[in-house]
PDB file of C-alpha atoms (C1' of nucleotides) in Angstrom:
ATOM      1  CA  MET N   1      -0.070   0.085  -0.323  1.00  0.00           C
ATOM      2  CA  SER N   2       1.328   3.537  -0.375  1.00  0.00           C
ATOM      3  CA  THR N   3       1.216   5.919   2.156  1.00  0.00           C
ATOM      4  CA  LEU N   4       0.532   9.248   0.602  1.00  0.00           C
ATOM      5  CA  ASP N   5       2.261  12.402   1.437  1.00  0.00           C
ATOM      6  CA  ASP N   6       0.848  15.440   2.480  1.00  0.00           C
ATOM      7  CA  TYR N   7       1.230  17.431  -0.845  1.00  0.00           C
ATOM      8  CA  SER N   8       0.273  14.306  -3.106  1.00  0.00           C
ATOM      9  CA  SER N   9      -2.402  14.101  -0.906  1.00  0.00           C
ATOM     10  CA  GLN N  10      -3.492  17.931  -1.463  1.00  0.00           C
ATOM     11  CA  VAL N  11      -2.477  17.110  -5.153  1.00  0.00           C
ATOM     12  CA  LEU N  12      -4.635  14.700  -5.748  1.00  0.00           C
ATOM     13  CA  ASP N  13      -7.796  15.869  -3.422  1.00  0.00           C
ATOM     14  CA  VAL N  14      -8.158  19.245  -5.683  1.00  0.00           C
ATOM     15  CA  VAL N  15      -7.743  17.287  -9.028  1.00  0.00           C
ATOM     16  CA  ASP N  16     -10.494  14.626  -7.421  1.00  0.00           C
ATOM     17  CA  GLY N  17     -12.204  18.876  -7.265  1.00  0.00           C
ATOM     18  CA  ILE N  18     -12.143  19.367 -11.057  1.00  0.00           C
ATOM     19  CA  PRO N  19     -15.521  19.135 -12.564  1.00  0.00           C
ATOM     20  CA  PRO N  20     -15.702  17.194 -15.567  1.00  0.00           C
ATOM     21  CA  GLY N  21     -15.659  19.470 -18.054  1.00  0.00           C
ATOM     22  CA  GLN N  22     -13.643  21.354 -16.699  1.00  0.00           C
ATOM     23  CA  VAL N  23      -9.236  22.005 -16.494  1.00  0.00           C
ATOM     24  CA  MET N  24      -6.596  22.982 -14.532  1.00  0.00           C
ATOM     25  CA  SER N  25      -2.657  23.047 -15.588  1.00  0.00           C
ATOM     26  CA  TYR N  26      -0.067  21.654 -13.382  1.00  0.00           C
ATOM     27  CA  GLY N  27       1.065  25.869 -12.478  1.00  0.00           C
ATOM     28  CA  ASP N  28      -2.623  26.363 -11.471  1.00  0.00           C
ATOM     29  CA  VAL N  29      -2.510  22.834  -8.892  1.00  0.00           C
ATOM     30  CA  ALA N  30       0.252  24.157  -7.593  1.00  0.00           C
ATOM     31  CA  GLU N  31      -0.491  28.214  -7.439  1.00  0.00           C
ATOM     32  CA  TYR N  32      -3.206  26.976  -5.492  1.00  0.00           C
ATOM     33  CA  LEU N  33      -2.180  25.403  -3.122  1.00  0.00           C
ATOM     34  CA  GLY N  34       0.848  27.753  -2.585  1.00  0.00           C
ATOM     35  CA  ALA N  35       3.628  24.935  -2.543  1.00  0.00           C
ATOM     36  CA  GLY N  36       5.601  23.481  -5.102  1.00  0.00           C
ATOM     37  CA  GLY N  37       5.280  23.716  -8.359  1.00  0.00           C
ATOM     38  CA  PRO N  38       4.315  22.694 -11.308  1.00  0.00           C
ATOM     39  CA  ARG N  39       6.533  20.040 -11.991  1.00  0.00           C
ATOM     40  CA  GLN N  40       6.221  18.506  -8.590  1.00  0.00           C
ATOM     41  CA  VAL N  41       2.670  18.277  -9.175  1.00  0.00           C
ATOM     42  CA  GLY N  42       3.304  16.763 -12.948  1.00  0.00           C
ATOM     43  CA  ARG N  43       5.473  14.489 -10.652  1.00  0.00           C
ATOM     44  CA  VAL N  44       2.679  13.442  -8.463  1.00  0.00           C
ATOM     45  CA  LEU N  45       0.596  12.630 -11.153  1.00  0.00           C
ATOM     46  CA  ALA N  46       3.124  10.754 -12.765  1.00  0.00           C
ATOM     47  CA  VAL N  47       3.633   8.499  -9.460  1.00  0.00           C
ATOM     48  CA  HIS N  48       0.421   8.646  -8.107  1.00  0.00           C
ATOM     49  CA  GLY N  49      -1.954   9.422 -10.975  1.00  0.00           C
ATOM     50  CA  GLY N  50      -3.160   6.164 -11.039  1.00  0.00           C
ATOM     51  CA  GLY N  51      -6.413   6.672  -9.089  1.00  0.00           C
ATOM     52  CA  ALA N  52      -7.234   9.776 -10.131  1.00  0.00           C
ATOM     53  CA  ALA N  53      -8.770  12.504 -13.239  1.00  0.00           C
ATOM     54  CA  TRP N  54      -4.876  12.883 -14.363  1.00  0.00           C
ATOM     55  CA  TRP N  55      -6.353  13.598 -17.684  1.00  0.00           C
ATOM     56  CA  ARG N  56      -8.049  16.411 -16.266  1.00  0.00           C
ATOM     57  CA  VAL N  57      -4.941  18.577 -15.451  1.00  0.00           C
ATOM     58  CA  THR N  58      -2.911  19.731 -18.415  1.00  0.00           C
ATOM     59  CA  HIS N  59      -0.365  22.781 -19.046  1.00  0.00           C
ATOM     60  CA  ALA N  60      -0.709  25.694 -19.609  1.00  0.00           C
ATOM     61  CA  ASP N  61      -1.020  25.556 -22.912  1.00  0.00           C
ATOM     62  CA  GLY N  62      -4.621  23.175 -22.956  1.00  0.00           C
ATOM     63  CA  THR N  63      -2.596  20.032 -24.174  1.00  0.00           C
ATOM     64  CA  PRO N  64      -2.576  16.637 -21.874  1.00  0.00           C
ATOM     65  CA  ALA N  65       0.193  14.855 -20.421  1.00  0.00           C
ATOM     66  CA  PRO N  66       2.089  12.530 -22.599  1.00  0.00           C
ATOM     67  CA  GLY N  67       2.192   9.243 -23.284  1.00  0.00           C
ATOM     68  CA  HIS N  68      -1.615   9.348 -22.911  1.00  0.00           C
ATOM     69  CA  GLU N  69      -2.927  12.236 -25.291  1.00  0.00           C
ATOM     70  CA  ARG N  70      -4.288   8.579 -27.141  1.00  0.00           C
ATOM     71  CA  LEU N  71      -6.685   8.201 -24.015  1.00  0.00           C
ATOM     72  CA  ALA N  72      -7.180  11.681 -22.800  1.00  0.00           C
ATOM     73  CA  LEU N  73      -8.739  13.198 -25.649  1.00  0.00           C
ATOM     74  CA  GLU N  74     -11.082  10.342 -25.322  1.00  0.00           C
ATOM     75  CA  HIS N  75     -11.937  10.997 -22.085  1.00  0.00           C
ATOM     76  CA  TYR N  76     -12.825  14.839 -23.508  1.00  0.00           C
ATOM     77  CA  LEU N  77     -15.011  13.661 -25.150  1.00  0.00           C
ATOM     78  CA  ALA N  78     -17.498  11.521 -23.150  1.00  0.00           C
ATOM     79  CA  GLU N  79     -17.110  14.453 -20.264  1.00  0.00           C
ATOM     80  CA  GLY N  80     -17.565  16.936 -23.144  1.00  0.00           C
ATOM     81  CA  THR N  81     -14.733  18.825 -22.543  1.00  0.00           C
ATOM     82  CA  PRO N  82     -14.549  22.743 -24.951  1.00  0.00           C
ATOM     83  CA  LEU N  83     -12.323  21.409 -26.974  1.00  0.00           C
ATOM     84  CA  ARG N  84     -10.064  22.687 -29.761  1.00  0.00           C
ATOM     85  CA  ALA N  85      -8.385  19.727 -31.846  1.00  0.00           C
ATOM     86  CA  ALA N  86      -8.361  18.486 -34.967  1.00  0.00           C
ATOM     87  CA  PRO N  87     -11.544  16.340 -35.713  1.00  0.00           C
ATOM     88  CA  HIS N  88      -9.559  14.203 -36.938  1.00  0.00           C
ATOM     89  CA  ILE N  89      -7.808  11.795 -34.689  1.00  0.00           C
ATOM     90  CA  PRO N  90      -5.602   9.348 -36.999  1.00  0.00           C
ATOM     91  CA  PRO N  91      -2.284  11.549 -35.778  1.00  0.00           C
ATOM     92  CA  SER N  92      -3.689  11.680 -33.053  1.00  0.00           C
ATOM     93  CA  ARG N  93      -1.765  15.026 -32.347  1.00  0.00           C
ATOM     94  CA  GLN N  94      -2.297  18.972 -31.950  1.00  0.00           C
ATOM     95  CA  VAL N  95      -5.202  17.869 -29.004  1.00  0.00           C
ATOM     96  CA  ARG N  96      -5.079  21.170 -27.305  1.00  0.00           C
ATOM     97  CA  VAL N  97      -8.903  21.746 -24.874  1.00  0.00           C
ATOM     98  CA  ASP N  98      -9.841  24.988 -25.059  1.00  0.00           C
ATOM     99  CA  MET N  99      -8.923  26.426 -21.727  1.00  0.00           C
ATOM    100  CA  ARG N 100     -10.143  30.137 -22.205  1.00  0.00           C
ATOM    101  CA  LYS N 101     -14.131  27.934 -21.824  1.00  0.00           C
ATOM    102  CA  ALA N 102     -12.694  25.085 -19.760  1.00  0.00           C
ATOM    103  CA  ARG N 103      -9.880  26.090 -17.604  1.00  0.00           C
ATOM    104  CA  TRP N 104     -11.371  25.694 -13.468  1.00  0.00           C
ATOM    105  CA  ALA N 105     -10.338  28.305 -10.441  1.00  0.00           C
ATOM    106  CA  GLY N 106     -11.170  26.033  -8.020  1.00  0.00           C
ATOM    107  CA  ASN N 107     -14.348  27.596  -6.358  1.00  0.00           C
ATOM    108  CA  ARG N 108     -16.248  29.440  -8.888  1.00  0.00           C
TER     109      ARG N 108
ATOM    110  C1'  DG C   1      26.289  17.953  -1.656  1.00  0.00           C
ATOM    111  C1'  DT C   2      26.819  18.909  -6.496  1.00  0.00           C
ATOM    112  C1'  DG C   3      24.967  17.716 -10.894  1.00  0.00           C
ATOM    113  C1'  DT C   4      21.378  16.022 -13.839  1.00  0.00           C
ATOM    114  C1'  DT C   5      16.801  15.252 -14.874  1.00  0.00           C
ATOM    115  C1'  DG C   6      11.302  15.662 -15.425  1.00  0.00           C
ATOM    116  C1'  DA C   7       3.744  14.787 -16.897  1.00  0.00           C
ATOM    117  C1'  DC C   8       6.140  23.061 -16.474  1.00  0.00           C
ATOM    118  C1'  DA C   9       5.166  28.314 -17.385  1.00  0.00           C
ATOM    119  C1'  DA C  10       7.101  31.788 -19.661  1.00  0.00           C
ATOM    120  C1'  DT C  11       9.218  34.585 -22.501  1.00  0.00           C
ATOM    121  C1'  DC C  12      11.675  35.820 -27.048  1.00  0.00           C
ATOM    122  C1'  DA C  13      13.691  34.564 -31.696  1.00  0.00           C
TER     123       DA C  13
ATOM    124  C1'  DC W   1       2.890  28.298 -35.189  1.00  0.00           C
ATOM    125  C1'  DT W   2       7.420  25.903 -33.748  1.00  0.00           C
ATOM    126  C1'  DG W   3      11.938  25.916 -31.489  1.00  0.00           C
ATOM    127  C1'  DA W   4      15.314  27.792 -28.149  1.00  0.00           C
ATOM    128  C1'  DT W   5      16.965  29.667 -23.500  1.00  0.00           C
ATOM    129  C1'  DT W   6      15.500  30.729 -18.546  1.00  0.00           C
ATOM    130  C1'  DG W   7      13.454  30.228 -13.837  1.00  0.00           C
ATOM    131  C1'  DC W   8      11.397  27.284 -10.707  1.00  0.00           C
ATOM    132  C1'  DC W   9      11.113  23.311  -7.527  1.00  0.00           C
ATOM    133  C1'  DA W  10      11.866  18.525  -5.735  1.00  0.00           C
ATOM    134  C1'  DA W  11      13.499  14.461  -6.982  1.00  0.00           C
ATOM    135  C1'  DC W  12      17.564  10.826  -7.756  1.00  0.00           C
ATOM    136  C1'  DA W  13      22.642   9.532  -8.876  1.00  0.00           C
TER     137       DA W  13
END
DNA sequence: GTGTTGACAATCA
DNA sequence: CTGATTGCCAACA
């Protein structure tokens, strides 16, 4: 059993608090917690993200995490996340979330 | 204790 | 829009 660190617990808690159709950037989560940095948030999701909605956490540009772009796209389409990506999947690239609408500021 | 790496971000060319 | 550079913070060798 993995003992969650306090910081990891907080990050996972915030990620779990993001409603469907909305997303937060790594830096936003870090700034929301007021601790660590975007890289630490990414590391936490890389280790403990297996039980959290990691696809709701993206880069500041709206680009999803590496290695899961396709899976993230599936979740975005399923949750109705405002996307600004190519209508075709084949390359499965250039997948970006419309942060202008999908950006979540915690309590809104 | 030092140096490198990383699921990042902002700025410049 | 893409690519390169710098800054930030923590983990890792």
